[in-house]
XYZ file of C-alpha atoms in Angstrom:
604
model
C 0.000 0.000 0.000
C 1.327 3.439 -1.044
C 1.344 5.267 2.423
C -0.046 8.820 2.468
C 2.159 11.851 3.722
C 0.032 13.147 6.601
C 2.243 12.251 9.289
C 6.125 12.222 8.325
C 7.359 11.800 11.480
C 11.065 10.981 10.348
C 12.747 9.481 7.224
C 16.076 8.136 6.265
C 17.486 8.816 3.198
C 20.577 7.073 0.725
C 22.834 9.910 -0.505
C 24.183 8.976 -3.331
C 27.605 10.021 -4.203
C 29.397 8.923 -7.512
C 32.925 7.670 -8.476
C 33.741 7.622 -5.061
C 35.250 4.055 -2.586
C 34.879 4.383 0.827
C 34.325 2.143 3.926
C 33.781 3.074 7.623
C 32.439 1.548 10.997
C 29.733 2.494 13.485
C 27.264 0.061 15.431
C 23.752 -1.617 14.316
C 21.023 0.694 15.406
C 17.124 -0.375 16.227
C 15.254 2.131 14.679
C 13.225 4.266 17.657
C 9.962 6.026 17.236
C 9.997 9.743 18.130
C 8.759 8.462 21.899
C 12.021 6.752 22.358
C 9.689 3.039 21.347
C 11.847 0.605 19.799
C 10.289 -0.487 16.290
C 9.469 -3.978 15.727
C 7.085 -6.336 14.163
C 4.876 -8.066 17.272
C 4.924 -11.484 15.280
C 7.530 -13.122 13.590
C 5.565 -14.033 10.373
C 5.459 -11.244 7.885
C 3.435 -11.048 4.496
C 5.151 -9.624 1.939
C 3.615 -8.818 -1.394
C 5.492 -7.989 -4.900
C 4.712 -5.954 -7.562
C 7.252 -6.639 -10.128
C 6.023 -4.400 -12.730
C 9.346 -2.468 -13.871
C 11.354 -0.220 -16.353
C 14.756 -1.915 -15.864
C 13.601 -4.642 -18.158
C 13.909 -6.966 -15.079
C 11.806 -9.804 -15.861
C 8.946 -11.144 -13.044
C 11.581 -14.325 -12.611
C 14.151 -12.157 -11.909
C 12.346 -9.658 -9.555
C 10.627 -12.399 -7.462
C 13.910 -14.426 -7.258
C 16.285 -11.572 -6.037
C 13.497 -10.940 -3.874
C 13.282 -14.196 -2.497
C 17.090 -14.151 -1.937
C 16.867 -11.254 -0.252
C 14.280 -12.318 2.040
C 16.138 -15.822 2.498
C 12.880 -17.788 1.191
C 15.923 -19.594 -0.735
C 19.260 -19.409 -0.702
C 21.379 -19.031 2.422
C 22.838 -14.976 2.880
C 18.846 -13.310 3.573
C 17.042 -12.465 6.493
C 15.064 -15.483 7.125
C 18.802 -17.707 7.001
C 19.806 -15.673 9.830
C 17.239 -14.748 12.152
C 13.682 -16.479 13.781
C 12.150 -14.607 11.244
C 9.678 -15.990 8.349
C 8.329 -14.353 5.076
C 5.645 -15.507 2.951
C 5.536 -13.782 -0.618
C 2.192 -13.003 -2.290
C 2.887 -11.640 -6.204
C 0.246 -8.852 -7.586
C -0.096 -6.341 -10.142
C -0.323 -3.561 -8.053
C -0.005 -1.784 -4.541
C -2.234 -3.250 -2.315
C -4.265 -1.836 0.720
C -2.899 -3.274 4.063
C 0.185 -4.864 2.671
C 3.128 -4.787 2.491
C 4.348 -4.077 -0.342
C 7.753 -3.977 -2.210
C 6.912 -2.002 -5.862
C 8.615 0.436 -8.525
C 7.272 4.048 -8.993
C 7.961 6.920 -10.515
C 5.163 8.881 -8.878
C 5.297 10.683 -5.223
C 6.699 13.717 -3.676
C 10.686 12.315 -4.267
C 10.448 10.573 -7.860
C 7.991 12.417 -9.808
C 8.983 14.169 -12.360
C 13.015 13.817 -11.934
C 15.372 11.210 -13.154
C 17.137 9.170 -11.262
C 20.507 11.293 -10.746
C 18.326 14.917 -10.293
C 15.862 13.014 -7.549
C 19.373 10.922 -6.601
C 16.435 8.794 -4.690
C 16.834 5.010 -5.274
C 14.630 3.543 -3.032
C 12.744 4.296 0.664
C 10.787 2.247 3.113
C 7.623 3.682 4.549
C 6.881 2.275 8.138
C 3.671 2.622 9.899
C 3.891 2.301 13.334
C 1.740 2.334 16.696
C 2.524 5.495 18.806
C 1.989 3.709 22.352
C 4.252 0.867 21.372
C 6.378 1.433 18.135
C 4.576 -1.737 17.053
C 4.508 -2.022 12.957
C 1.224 -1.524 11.415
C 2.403 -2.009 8.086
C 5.704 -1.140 5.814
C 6.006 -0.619 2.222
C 9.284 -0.316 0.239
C 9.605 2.026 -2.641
C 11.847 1.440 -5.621
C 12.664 4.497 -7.715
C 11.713 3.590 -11.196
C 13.594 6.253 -12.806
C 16.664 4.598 -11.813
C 18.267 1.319 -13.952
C 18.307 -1.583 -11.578
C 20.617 -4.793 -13.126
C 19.726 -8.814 -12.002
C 23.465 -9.647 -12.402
C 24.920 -9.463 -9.287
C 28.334 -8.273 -11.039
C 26.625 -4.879 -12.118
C 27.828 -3.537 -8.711
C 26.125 -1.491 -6.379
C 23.315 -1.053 -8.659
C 22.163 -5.254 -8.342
C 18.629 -4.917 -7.307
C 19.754 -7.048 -4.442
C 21.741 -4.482 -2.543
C 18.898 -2.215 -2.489
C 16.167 -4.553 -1.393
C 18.709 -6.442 1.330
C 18.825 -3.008 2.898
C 15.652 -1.897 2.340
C 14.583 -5.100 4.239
C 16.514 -4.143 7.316
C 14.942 -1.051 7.441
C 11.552 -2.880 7.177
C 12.169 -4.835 10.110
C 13.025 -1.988 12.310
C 16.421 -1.707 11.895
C 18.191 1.557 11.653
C 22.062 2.496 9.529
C 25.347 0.811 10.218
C 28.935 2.304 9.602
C 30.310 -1.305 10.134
C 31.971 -1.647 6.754
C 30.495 -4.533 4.520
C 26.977 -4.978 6.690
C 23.569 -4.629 4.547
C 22.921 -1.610 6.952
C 26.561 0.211 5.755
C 24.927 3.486 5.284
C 26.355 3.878 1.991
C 25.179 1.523 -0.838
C 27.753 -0.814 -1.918
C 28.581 -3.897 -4.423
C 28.022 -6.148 -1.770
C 25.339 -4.967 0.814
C 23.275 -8.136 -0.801
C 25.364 -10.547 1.996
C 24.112 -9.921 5.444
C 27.709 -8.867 8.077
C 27.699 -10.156 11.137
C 26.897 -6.784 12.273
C 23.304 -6.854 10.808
C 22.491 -10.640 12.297
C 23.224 -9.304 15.511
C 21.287 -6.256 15.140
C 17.942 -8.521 13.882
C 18.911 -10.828 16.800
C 18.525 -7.829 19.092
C 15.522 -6.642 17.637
C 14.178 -10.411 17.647
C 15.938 -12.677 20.696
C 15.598 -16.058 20.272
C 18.717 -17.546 19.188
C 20.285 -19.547 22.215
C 23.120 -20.715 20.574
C 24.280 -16.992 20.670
C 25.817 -15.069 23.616
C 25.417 -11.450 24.229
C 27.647 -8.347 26.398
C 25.817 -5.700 28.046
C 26.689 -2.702 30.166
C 26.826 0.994 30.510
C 29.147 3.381 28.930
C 29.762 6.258 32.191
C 31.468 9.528 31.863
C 32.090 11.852 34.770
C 34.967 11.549 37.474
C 32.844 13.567 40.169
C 29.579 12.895 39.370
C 29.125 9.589 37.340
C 26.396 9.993 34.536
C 25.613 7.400 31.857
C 26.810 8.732 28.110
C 23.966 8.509 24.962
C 25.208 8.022 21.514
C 28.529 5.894 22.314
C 29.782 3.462 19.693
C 30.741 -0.343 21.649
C 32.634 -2.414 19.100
C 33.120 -5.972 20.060
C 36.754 -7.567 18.514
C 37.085 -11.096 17.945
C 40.103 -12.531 19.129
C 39.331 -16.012 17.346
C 39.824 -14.014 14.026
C 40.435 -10.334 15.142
C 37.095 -8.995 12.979
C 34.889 -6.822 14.413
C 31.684 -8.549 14.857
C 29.226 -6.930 16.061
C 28.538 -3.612 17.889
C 25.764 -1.421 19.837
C 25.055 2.046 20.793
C 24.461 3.401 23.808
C 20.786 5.025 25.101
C 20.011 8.121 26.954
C 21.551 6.183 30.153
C 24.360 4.868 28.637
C 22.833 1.375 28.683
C 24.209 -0.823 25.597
C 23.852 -4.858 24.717
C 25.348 -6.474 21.879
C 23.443 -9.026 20.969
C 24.159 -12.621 18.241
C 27.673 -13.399 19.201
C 28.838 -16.633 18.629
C 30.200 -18.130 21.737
C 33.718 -19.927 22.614
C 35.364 -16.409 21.424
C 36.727 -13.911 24.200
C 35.494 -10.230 22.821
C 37.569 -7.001 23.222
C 35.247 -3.704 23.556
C 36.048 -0.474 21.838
C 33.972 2.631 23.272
C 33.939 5.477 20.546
C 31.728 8.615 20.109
C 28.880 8.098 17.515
C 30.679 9.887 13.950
C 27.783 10.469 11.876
C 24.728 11.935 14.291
C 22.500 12.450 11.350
C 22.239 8.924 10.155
C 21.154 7.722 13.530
C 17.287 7.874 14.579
C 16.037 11.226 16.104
C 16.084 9.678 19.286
C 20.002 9.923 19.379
C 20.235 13.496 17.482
C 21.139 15.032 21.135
C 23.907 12.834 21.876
C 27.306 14.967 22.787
C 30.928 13.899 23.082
C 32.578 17.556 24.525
C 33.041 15.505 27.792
C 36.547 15.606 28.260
C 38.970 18.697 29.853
C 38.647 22.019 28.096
C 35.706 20.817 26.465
C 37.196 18.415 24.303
C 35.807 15.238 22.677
C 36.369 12.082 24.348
C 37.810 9.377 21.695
C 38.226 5.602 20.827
C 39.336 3.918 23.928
C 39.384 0.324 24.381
C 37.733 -1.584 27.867
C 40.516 -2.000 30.174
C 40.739 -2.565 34.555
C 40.960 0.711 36.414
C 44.490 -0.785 37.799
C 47.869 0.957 36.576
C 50.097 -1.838 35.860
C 46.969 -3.144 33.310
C 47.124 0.257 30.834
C 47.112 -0.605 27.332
C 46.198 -4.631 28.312
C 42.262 -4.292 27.357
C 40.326 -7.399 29.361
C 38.718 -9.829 26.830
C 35.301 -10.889 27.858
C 34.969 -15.075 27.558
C 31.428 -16.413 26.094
C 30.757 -20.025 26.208
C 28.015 -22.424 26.923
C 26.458 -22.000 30.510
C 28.196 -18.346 30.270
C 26.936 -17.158 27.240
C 25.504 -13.238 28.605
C 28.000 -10.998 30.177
C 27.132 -7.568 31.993
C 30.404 -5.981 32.141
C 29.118 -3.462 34.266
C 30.453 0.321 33.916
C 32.717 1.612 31.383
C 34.538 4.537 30.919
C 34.832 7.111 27.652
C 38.254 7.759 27.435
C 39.837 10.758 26.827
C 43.124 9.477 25.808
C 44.405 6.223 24.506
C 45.893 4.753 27.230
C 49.337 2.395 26.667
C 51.073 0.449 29.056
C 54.415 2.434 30.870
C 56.603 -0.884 30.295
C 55.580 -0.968 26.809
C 56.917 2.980 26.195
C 60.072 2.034 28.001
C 60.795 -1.081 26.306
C 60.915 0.865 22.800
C 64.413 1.627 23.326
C 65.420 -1.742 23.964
C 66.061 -4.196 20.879
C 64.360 -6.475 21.694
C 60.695 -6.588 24.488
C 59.935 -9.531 25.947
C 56.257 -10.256 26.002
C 54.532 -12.362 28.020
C 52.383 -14.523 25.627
C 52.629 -18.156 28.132
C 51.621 -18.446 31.446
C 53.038 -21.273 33.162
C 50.292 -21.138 36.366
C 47.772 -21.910 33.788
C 49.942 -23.393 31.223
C 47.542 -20.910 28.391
C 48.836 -19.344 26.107
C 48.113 -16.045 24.752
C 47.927 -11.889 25.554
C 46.726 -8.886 23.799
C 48.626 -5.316 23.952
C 47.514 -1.443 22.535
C 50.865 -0.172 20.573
C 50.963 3.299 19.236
C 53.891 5.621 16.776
C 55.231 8.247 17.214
C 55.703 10.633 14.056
C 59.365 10.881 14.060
C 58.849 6.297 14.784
C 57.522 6.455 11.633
C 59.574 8.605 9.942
C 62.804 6.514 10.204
C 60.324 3.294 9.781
C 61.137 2.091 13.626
C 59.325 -0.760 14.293
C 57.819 -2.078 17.889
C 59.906 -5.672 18.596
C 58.073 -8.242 20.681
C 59.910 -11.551 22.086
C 57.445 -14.163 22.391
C 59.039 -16.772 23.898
C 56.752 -20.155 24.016
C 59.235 -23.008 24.998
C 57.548 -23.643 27.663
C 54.224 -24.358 26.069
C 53.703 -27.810 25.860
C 52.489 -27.998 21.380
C 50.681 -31.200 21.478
C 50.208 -33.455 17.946
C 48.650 -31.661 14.838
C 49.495 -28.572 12.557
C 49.778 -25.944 15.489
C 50.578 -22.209 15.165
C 51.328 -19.004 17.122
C 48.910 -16.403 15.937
C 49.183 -12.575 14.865
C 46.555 -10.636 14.892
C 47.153 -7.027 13.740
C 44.453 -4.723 14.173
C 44.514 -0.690 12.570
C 42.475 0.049 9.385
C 39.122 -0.782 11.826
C 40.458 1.505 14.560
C 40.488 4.188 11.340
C 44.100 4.742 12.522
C 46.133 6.499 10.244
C 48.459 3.684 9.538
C 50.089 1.706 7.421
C 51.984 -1.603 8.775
C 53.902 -5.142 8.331
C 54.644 -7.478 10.225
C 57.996 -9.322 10.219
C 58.938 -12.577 11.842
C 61.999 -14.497 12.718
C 62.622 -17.632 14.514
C 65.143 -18.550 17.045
C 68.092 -18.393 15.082
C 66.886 -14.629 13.515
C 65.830 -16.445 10.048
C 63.138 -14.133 8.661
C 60.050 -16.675 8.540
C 57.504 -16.396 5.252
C 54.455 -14.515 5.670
C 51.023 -15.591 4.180
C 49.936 -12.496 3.324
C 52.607 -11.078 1.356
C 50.989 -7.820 -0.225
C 50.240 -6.270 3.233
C 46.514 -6.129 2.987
C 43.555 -8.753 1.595
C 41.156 -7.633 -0.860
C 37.742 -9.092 -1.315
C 35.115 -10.152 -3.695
C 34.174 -6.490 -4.541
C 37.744 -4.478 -4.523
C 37.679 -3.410 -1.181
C 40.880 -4.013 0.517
C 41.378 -5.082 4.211
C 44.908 -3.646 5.725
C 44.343 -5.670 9.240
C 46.866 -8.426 9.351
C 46.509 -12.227 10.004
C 50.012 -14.397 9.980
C 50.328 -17.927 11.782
C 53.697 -19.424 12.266
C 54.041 -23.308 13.104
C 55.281 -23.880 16.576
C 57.460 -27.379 17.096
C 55.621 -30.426 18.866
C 56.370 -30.348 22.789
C 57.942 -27.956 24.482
C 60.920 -26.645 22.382
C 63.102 -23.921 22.522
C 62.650 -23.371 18.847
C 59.472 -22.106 19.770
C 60.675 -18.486 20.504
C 59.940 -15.529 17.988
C 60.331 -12.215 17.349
C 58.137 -9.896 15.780
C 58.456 -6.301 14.492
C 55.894 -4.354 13.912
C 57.156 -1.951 11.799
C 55.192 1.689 10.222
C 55.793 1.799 6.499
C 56.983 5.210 6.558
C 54.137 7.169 5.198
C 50.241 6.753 6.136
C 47.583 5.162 3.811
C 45.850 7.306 1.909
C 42.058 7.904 3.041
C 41.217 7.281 -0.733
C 42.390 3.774 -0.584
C 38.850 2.879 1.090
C 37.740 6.206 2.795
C 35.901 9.296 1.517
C 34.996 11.064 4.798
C 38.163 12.612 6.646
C 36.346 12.719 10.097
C 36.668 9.050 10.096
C 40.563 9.114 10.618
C 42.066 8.747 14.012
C 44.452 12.016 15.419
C 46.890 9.184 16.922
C 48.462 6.140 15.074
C 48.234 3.206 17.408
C 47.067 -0.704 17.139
C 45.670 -3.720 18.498
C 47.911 -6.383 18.820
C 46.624 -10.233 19.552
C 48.353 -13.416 20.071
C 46.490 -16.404 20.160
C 47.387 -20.474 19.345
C 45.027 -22.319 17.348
C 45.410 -25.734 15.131
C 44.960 -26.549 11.464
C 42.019 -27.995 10.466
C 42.232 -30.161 7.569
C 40.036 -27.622 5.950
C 42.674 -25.199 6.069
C 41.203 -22.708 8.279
C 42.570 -22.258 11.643
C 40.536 -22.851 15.307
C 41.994 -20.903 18.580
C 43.094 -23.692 21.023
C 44.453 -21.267 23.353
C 43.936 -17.699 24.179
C 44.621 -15.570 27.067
C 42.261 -16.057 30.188
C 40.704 -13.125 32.111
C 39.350 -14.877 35.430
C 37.565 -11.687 36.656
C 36.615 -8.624 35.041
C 36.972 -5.497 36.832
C 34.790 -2.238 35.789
C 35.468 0.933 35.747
C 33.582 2.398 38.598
C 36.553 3.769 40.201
C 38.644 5.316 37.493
C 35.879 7.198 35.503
C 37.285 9.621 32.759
C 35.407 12.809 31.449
C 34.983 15.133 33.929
C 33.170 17.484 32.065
C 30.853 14.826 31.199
C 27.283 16.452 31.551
C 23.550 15.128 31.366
C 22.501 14.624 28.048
C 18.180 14.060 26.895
C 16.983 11.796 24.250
C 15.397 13.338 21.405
C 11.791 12.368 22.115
C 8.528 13.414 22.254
C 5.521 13.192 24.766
C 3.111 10.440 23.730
C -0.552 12.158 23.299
C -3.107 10.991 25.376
C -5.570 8.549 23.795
C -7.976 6.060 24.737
C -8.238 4.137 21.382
C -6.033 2.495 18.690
C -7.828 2.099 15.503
C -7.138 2.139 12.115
C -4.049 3.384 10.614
C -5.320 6.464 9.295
C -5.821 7.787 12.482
C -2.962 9.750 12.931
C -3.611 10.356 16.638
C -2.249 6.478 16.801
C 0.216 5.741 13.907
C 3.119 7.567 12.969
C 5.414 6.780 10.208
C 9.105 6.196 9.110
C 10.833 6.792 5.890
C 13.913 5.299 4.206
C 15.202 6.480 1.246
C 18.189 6.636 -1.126
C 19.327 11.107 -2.119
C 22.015 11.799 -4.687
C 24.904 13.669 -4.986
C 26.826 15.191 -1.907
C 30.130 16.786 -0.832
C 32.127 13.403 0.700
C 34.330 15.424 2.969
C 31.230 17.356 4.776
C 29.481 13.796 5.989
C 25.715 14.238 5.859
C 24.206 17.098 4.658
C 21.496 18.563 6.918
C 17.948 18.163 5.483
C 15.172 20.928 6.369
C 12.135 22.213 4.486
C 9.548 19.575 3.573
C 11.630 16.616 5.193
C 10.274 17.028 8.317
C 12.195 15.576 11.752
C 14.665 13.078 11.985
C 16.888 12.286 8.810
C 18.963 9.230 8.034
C 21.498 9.848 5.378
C 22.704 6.368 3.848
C 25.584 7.187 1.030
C 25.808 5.237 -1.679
C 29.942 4.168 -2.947
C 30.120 4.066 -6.829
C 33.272 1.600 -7.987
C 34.762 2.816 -10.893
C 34.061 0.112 -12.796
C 30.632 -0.072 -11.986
C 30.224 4.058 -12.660
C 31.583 3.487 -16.492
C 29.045 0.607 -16.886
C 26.250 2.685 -15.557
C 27.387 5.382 -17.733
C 27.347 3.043 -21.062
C 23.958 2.074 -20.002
C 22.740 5.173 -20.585
């Protein structure tokens, strides 16, 4: 059903900007009504009707099957394959009255009349909701039929699929991502079509149900003299199975988060960063501030670490497993500086710093540190050198390896780095990765670092390395994957893990041993930001009524909008929408490959 426009209560917009790569990170968000409701279907069985009726030459096979796809009716990367969600597909000629419906137009107040690059809308999703609840009434999505949608998957960022996959999101009451590859990226990409991990969690949030999923909760705190929960913060939870950021949440007016759908037997590492972007997030965070720090400045990325001295720069991991699968982690801190450990600063001068990677009192092996550069370090290209001396650790039978996990590009620090390896006798070992970076399926490269180097069966004194972290003398470029300089870090540090894990005969790699944190220690008593003030949600008073009836009662539904905008300067972020868009605005920007701009251009 085509929705009327009596009651815009907020939209969300794409922004389209051409010929341009970029990639960033920021947290799943549940959409919220303008009464602070979280949106949501009250069933898990949603009707979905298509109208396949289209000027992309896209036949009715090809529309219901992407559509299906997208929805997970078949295949295995949609909605339904990753959630307790269902979808049943009805197929009509036309909008229908109390349904949902997924169509092409041309007509209403943002296509009509304009092509597709003047209206630079690609597609929105109109959501009716309750206003007691934030229930869904009903939700349409509207494809701009102006615009040339392809089937092939290998047309880039305009496949039909990347559209609808987010659309979808949006549909079940999920808000824009900045976590690089999800569905809910806020800029369209060439490969928003596969759901991240990022947007599983998010529907697993929206829709519990999945027990063979853990979840971290807590509240992100500012204020060393009078403690007050902080709205708007970014929590980032790092794998240290396979260093990835997997998931992520944002903090509410209290400073209350939960990341929700992460798989278990993995220890997590939390990163607490200021929201970038305010003005793709729903209304209800517009109000969030960050000037919480001394002389009014912003408080930064920090990671989660104990409030003891000696444990600077040594973030605490947080262990899920079965029987301990939800963790409330209790207060964090913002930070207003990255802290680093002392030892670690001193130890720079030395040739060589012996880290502690093997407990013998637990016989585990494994640690985790927060390094950081100096300009004049990289400069003259002097790298950070870590002993990790495992001859103690007893390597039982099979294909085991000490692990390397370098984390930067996901910080957004302004880095570029290599590792280098040598064994016991100072022979430079082979790398896996010998460009530096991975690239994936779509051109988008990955500079985070991965290397595994066999340790010897028993315990062997040949199992004692050194590695060098070393800055390649000059930053990356922003262009290699960004397009919005606000993104970029002011400091140059990393994330450094060391794990053991076994090859599979598969070829991949399972953590058999990882650093154990016994107890985890808040940060009640070493709060930072002491300018940290109270903050208000961006909500409304509900209006007194005594009935809910139909939907065109406006006194009882409200409505969100998603759409897609064209055209903006990438170096301002999103551009601030007034006039006839009324309330909150979402700005989703679309990434154009260069490839896929020249076929689009051929097109016509």
């Amino acid at each position: 059903m085509r929705i009327n426009h009596w009651a815009y209560l907020w939209r969300c917009f794409w922004i389209v900007s051409s010929f341009t790569i970029s990639t960033s990170l920021l947290a799943y968000v549940q959409n919220r009504s303008i009464y602070g409701d979280k949106v949501k279907w009250p069933h898990r069985t949603i009707a979905i009707n298509v109208v396949t009726g289209n000027s992309s030459n896209l036949s009715k096979e090809e529309v219901v099957s992407i559509i299906k796809n997208s929805l997970g009716i078949i295949g295995d990367s949609g909605w339904q394959q990753h959630s307790n969600l269902s979808f049943t597909l009805t197929i009509d000629a036309a909008p229908a009255k109390n349904k949902n419906d997924i169509y092409f137009t041309k007509s209403g107040e943002t296509f009509a009349g304009l092509s597709c690059e003047a209206s630079g809308v690609i597609g929105k999703t109109e959501t009716m909701y309750r206003q007691s609840s934030g229930e869904v009434l009903e939700a349409d999505i509207l494809l701009n039929d102006n615009c040339f949608f392809f089937a092939d998957p290998s047309a880039g960022a305009m496949y039909l699929g990347n559209a609808v996959v987010h659309e979808l999101g949006h549909l079940l009451g999920l808000g824009h991502s900045e976590v690089a590859d999800s569905a809910m990226f806020y800029l369209l990409n060439d490969g928003q079509r596969e759901l991240h991990s990022d947007d599983i969690a998010g529907v697993e949030e929206v829709y519990p149900g999945n027990i063979s999923k853990g979840s971290i909760r807590g509240v992100i705190v500012g204020g060393s003299r009078l403690p007050l929960g902080v709205m708007g913060g970014q929590i980032e939870a790092f794998s240290s199975n396979n260093g990835q950021l997997i998931a992520s949440a944002i903090s509410d007016v209290n400073g209350n988060f939960k990341i929700s759908g992460l798989p278990i037997d993995d220890t997590y590492y939390l990163y607490v960063r200021p929201s970038k972007y305010l003005a793709i997030l729903p209304e209800y965070f517009q109000s969030s501030k960050k000037d919480f720090c001394q002389s009014g400045t912003n408080y930064r990325g920090s990671f989660f670490q104990s409030c003891l001295a000696s444990e600077q720069g040594l973030p605490q991991g947080i262990r899920l497993y079965t029987g301990n699968s939800s963790i409330d982690v209790g207060k964090i801190s913002i930070g207003c500086s990255q802290k680093v450990l002392p030892e670690y600063i001193e130890d720079k001068e030395l040739e060589s710093n012996e880290w502690q990677v093997y407990d013998d009192s637990t016989e585990i092996a494994g640690n985790s540190v927060v390094g950081i550069f100096t300009g004049s370090e990289i400069n003259a290209g002097t790298g950070d050198v870590f002993t990790i001396d495992l001859s103690d650790y007893e390597v039982k039978s099979g294909e085991i390896f000490l692990d390397v996990k370098l984390i930067y590009q996901k910080l957004y620090s302004p880095l570029r780095l290599s590792i280098l390896a040598q064994d016991s006798f100072g022979a430079v070992l082979e790398n896996q990765n010998t460009e530096g970076y991975t690239e994936n399926n779509y051109g988008e490269k990955n500079f985070d670092i991965i290397e595994h180097y066999r340790l010897q069966s028993g315990r062997s004194g040949l199992n004692r390395y050194t590695i060098t972290i070393t800055p390649d003398g000059q930053a990356y470029s922003e262009n290699d994957f960004l397009d919005a300089s606000n993104f970029l870090d002011d400091m140059r540090y990393y994330f450094l893990v060391f794990t053991v894990s076994e090859k599979l005969l598969t070829s991949q790699y399972k953590v058999i041993s990882s650093k154990l944190f016994p107890t985890l220690s808040d940060n009640q008593s070493c709060l930072d930001g002491e300018n940290t003030y109270s903050v208000l949600a961006n909500i409304r008073e509900k209006e007194n009524t005594t009935t809910e009836g139909a939907k065109s009662n406006s006194s009882v539904a409200s409505f969100v909008s998603c759409g897609t905008i064209n055209f903006i300067d990438n170096n301002q972020g999103p551009p601030s929408v007034g006039g006839a868009l009324i309330g909150f605005v979402m700005a989703l920007f679309v990434r154009w490959f260069y490839g896929l701009a020249s076929r689009r251009k051929i097109a016509g």
